Short mmCIF file of C-alpha atoms in Angstrom, two decimals:
data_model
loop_
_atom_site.label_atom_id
_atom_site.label_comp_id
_atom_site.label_asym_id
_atom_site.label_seq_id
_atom_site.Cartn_x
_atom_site.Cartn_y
_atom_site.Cartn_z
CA UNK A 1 -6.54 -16.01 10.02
CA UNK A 2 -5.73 -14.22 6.70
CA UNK A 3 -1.86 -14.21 5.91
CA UNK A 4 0.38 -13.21 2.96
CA UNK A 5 3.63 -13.94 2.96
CA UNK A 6 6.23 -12.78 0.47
CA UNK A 7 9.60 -14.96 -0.89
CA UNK A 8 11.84 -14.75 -3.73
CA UNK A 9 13.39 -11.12 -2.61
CA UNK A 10 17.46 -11.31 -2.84
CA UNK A 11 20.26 -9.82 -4.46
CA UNK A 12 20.43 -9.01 -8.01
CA UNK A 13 22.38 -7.74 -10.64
CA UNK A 14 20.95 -4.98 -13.00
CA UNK A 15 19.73 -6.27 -16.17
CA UNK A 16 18.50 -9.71 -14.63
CA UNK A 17 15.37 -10.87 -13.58
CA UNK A 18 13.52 -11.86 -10.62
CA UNK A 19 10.14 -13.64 -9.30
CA UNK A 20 8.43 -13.16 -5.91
CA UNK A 21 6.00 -14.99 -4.14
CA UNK A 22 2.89 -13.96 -2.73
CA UNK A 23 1.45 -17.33 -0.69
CA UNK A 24 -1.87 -16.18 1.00
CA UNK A 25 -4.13 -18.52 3.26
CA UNK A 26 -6.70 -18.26 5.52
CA UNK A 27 -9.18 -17.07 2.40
CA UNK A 28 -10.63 -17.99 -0.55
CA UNK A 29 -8.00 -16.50 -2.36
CA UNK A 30 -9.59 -16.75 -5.98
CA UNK A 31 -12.07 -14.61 -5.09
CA UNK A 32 -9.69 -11.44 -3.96
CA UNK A 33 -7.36 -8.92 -6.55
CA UNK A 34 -3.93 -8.82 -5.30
CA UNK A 35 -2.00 -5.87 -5.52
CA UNK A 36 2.17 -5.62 -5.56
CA UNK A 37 3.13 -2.14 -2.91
CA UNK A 38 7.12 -1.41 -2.67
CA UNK A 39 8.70 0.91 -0.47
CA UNK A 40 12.42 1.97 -1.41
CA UNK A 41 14.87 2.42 1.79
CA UNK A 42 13.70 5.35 3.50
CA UNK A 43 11.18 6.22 1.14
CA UNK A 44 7.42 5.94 0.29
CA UNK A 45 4.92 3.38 -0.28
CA UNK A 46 4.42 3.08 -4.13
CA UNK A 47 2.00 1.25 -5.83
CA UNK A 48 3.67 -1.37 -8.00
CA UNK A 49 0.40 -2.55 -10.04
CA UNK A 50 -2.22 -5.30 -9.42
CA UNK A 51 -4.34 -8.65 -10.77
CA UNK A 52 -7.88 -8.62 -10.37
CA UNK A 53 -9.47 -11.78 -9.75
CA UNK A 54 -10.40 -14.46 -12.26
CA UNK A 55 -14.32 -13.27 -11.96
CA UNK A 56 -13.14 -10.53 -13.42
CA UNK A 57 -10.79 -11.62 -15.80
CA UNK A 58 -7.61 -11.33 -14.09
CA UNK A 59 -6.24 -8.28 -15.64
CA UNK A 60 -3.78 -6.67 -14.84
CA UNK A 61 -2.41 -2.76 -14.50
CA UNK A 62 0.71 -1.51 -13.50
CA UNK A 63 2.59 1.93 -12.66
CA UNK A 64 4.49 3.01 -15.63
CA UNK A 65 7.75 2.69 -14.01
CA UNK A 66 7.15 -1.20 -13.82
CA UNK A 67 4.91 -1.21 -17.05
CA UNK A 68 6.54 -3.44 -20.10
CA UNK A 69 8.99 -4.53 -17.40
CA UNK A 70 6.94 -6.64 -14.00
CA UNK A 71 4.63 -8.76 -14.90
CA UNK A 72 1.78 -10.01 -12.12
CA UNK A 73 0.06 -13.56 -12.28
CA UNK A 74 -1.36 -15.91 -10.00
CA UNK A 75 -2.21 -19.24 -9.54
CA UNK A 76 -4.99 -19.75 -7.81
CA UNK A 77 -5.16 -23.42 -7.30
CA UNK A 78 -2.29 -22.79 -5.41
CA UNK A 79 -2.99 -19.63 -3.51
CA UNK A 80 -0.14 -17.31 -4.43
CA UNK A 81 0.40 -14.53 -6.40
CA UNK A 82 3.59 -13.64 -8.54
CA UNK A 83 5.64 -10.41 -9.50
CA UNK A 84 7.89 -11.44 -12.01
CA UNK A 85 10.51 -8.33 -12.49
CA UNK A 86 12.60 -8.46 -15.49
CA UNK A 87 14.91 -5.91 -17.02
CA UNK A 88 15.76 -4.88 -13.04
CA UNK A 89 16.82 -0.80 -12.23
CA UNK A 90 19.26 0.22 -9.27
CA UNK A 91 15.79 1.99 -8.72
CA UNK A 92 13.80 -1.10 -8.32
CA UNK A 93 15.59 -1.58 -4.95
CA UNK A 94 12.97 -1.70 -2.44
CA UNK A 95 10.72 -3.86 -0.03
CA UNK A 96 7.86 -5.04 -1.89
CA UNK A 97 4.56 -6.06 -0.12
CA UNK A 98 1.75 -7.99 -1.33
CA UNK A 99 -1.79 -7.05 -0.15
CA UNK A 100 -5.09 -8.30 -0.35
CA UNK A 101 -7.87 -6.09 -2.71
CA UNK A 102 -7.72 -3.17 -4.55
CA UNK A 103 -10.11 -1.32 -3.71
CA UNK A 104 -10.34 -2.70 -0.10
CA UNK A 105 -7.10 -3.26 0.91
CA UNK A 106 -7.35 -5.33 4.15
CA UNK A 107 -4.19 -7.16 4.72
CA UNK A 108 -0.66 -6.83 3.88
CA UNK A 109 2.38 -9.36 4.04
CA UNK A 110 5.40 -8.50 5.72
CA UNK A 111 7.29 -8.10 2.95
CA UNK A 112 10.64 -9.44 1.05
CA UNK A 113 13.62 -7.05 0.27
CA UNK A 114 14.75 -6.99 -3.59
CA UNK A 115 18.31 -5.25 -3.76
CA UNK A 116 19.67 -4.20 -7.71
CA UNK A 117 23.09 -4.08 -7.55
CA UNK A 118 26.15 -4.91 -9.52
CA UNK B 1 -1.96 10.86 -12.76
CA UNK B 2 -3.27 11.51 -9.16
CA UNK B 3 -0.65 13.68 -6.66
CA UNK B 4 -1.35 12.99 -3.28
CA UNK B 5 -0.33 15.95 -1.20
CA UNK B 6 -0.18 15.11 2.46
CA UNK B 7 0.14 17.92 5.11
CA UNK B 8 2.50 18.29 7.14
CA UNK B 9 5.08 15.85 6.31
CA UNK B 10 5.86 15.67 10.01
CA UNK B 11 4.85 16.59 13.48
CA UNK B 12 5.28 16.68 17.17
CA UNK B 13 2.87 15.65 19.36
CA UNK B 14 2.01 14.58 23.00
CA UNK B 15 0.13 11.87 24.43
CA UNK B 16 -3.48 12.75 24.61
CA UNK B 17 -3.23 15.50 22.02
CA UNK B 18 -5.62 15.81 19.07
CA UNK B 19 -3.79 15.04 15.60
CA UNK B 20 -4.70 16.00 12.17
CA UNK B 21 -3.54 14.96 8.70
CA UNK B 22 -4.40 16.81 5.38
CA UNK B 23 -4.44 14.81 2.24
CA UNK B 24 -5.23 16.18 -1.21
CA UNK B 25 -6.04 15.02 -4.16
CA UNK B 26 -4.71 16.78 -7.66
CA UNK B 27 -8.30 16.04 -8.98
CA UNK B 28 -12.16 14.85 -7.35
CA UNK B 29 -11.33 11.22 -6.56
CA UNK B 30 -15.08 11.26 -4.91
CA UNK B 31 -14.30 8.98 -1.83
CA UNK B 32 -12.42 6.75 -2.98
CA UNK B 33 -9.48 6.98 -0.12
CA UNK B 34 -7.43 4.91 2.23
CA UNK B 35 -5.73 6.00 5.25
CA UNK B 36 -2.73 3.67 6.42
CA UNK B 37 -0.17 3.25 9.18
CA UNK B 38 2.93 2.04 9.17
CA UNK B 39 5.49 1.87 12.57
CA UNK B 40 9.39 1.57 11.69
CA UNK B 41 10.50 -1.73 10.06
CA UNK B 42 6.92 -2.88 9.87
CA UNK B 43 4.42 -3.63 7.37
CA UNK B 44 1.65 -0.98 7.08
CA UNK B 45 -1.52 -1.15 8.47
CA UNK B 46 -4.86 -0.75 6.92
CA UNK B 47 -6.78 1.91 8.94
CA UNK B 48 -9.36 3.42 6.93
CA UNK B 49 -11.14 3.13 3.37
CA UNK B 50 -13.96 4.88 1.48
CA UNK B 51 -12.56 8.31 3.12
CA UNK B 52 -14.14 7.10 6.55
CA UNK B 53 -15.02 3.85 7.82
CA UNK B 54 -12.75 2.14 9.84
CA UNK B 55 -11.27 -1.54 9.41
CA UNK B 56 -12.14 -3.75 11.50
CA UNK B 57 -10.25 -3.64 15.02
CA UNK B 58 -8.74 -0.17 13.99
CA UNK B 59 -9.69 1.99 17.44
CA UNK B 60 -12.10 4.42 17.69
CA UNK B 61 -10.00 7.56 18.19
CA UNK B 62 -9.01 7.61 14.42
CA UNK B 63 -11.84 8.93 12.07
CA UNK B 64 -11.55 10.16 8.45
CA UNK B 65 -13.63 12.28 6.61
CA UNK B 66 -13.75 14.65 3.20
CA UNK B 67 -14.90 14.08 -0.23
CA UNK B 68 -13.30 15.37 -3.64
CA UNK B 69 -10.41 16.81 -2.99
CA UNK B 70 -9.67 17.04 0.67
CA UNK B 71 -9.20 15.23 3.08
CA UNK B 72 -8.47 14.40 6.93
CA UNK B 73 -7.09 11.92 9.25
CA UNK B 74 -7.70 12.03 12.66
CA UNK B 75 -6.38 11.23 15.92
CA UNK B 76 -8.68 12.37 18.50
CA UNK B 77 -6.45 11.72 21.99
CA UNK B 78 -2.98 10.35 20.70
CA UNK B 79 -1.66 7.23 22.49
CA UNK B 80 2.04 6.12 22.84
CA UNK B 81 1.03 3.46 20.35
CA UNK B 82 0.11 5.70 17.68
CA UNK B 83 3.64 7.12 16.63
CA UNK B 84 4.03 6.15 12.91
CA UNK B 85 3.69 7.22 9.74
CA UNK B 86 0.35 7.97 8.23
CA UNK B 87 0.22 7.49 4.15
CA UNK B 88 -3.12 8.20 2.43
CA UNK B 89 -3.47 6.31 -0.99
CA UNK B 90 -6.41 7.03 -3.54
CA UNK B 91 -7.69 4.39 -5.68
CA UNK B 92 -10.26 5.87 -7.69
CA UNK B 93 -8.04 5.84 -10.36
CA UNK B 94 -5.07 3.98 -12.12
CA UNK B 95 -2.29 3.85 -11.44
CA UNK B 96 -3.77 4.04 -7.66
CA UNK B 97 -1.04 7.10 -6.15
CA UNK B 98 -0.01 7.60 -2.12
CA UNK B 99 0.66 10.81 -0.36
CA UNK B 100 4.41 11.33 1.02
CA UNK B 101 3.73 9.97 4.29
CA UNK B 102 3.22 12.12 7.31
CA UNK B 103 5.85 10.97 10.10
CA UNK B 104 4.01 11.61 13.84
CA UNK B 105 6.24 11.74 16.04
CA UNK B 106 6.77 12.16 19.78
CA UNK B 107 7.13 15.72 21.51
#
């Protein structure tokens, strides 16, 4: 059974930095992008930005209100996925999901809860 | 980049009724569109991708279709289980954009 499951959300200050998680089993998680989704409270899904897999170089692209300040990387020998946020908004409050593909987006995680407040 | 226009941005509906969503695109994105679902305090759901084939396991009452510009979600005899928010999301293009979200709701 595919599952995703997302850590490192918490309280922060604006200005600092934080890293989530994305731990995935139940797949060969090499072989799949992973893509970053956040949803502020009572608003929208928006896409964050994504990693494609090492076939394919592991790239990276992001939305350009993340872009110069999140930073996506995985480790695949360990099957996770990171979002490192630095530099963190009031308006990078949200619930951030992880999910599996791009371009196929099969599975999602349930999610961890990143709150930017002084 | 890409707007996503969904249409409406809500609705009222009955058990049994036959739903539909309008999503378009600001430009052609060909096919390259996902439908989700997502119920209150829960993750979303994958539903639909290349405009309209269905995920595994999703049920046979939903269907998708359109090409381009526009498209549609539907829900061919609502059931209780289906009240949630629909969000399509195209990803022919970076950054990859969602609509609004289209709340359906319960008449």
């Amino acid at each position: 059974e595919v599952q995703l499951v997302e850590s490192g959300g918490g309280l922060e200050q604006p200005g600092r930095s934080l890293r989530l998680s994305c731990t995935a089993s139940g797949f060969t998680f090499g072989a799949y992008a992973m893509t970053w989704v956040r949803q502020a409270p009572g608003k929208g899904l928006e896409w964050v930005g994504f990693i494609r897999s090492n076939t394919y170089g592991g790239t990276t692209e992001y939305a350009a209100s993340v872009k110069g300040r999140f930073s996506i990387s995985r480790d695949d020998s360990k099957s996770i996925a990171y979002l490192q946020m630095n530099s963190l908004k009031t308006e990078d409050t949200a619930v951030y999901y992880c999910t599996r593909g791009d371009t196929f987006v099969t599975h999602w995680g349930q999610g961890t809860l990143v709150t930017v407040s002084s | 980049d890409i707007q996503m226009t969904q249409s409406p941005s809500s609705l009222s509906a009955s058990v049994g009724d036959r739903v539909t969503i309008t999503c378009r695109a600001s430009q052609g994105i060909s096919n390259y569109l996902a439908w989700f679902q997502q119920k209150p305090g829960k993750a979303p759901k994958s539903l639909i991708y290349a405009a309209s084939t269905l995920h595994s396991g999703v049920p046979s009452n939903f269907s998708g279709s359109g090409s381009g510009t526009d498209f549609t979600l539907t829900i061919s005899s609502l059931q209780p289980e289906d009240f949630a928010t629909y969000y399509c999301q195209q990803y022919n293009y970076y950054p990859r954009t969602f609509g609004q979200g289209t709340k359906v709701e319960i008449k």
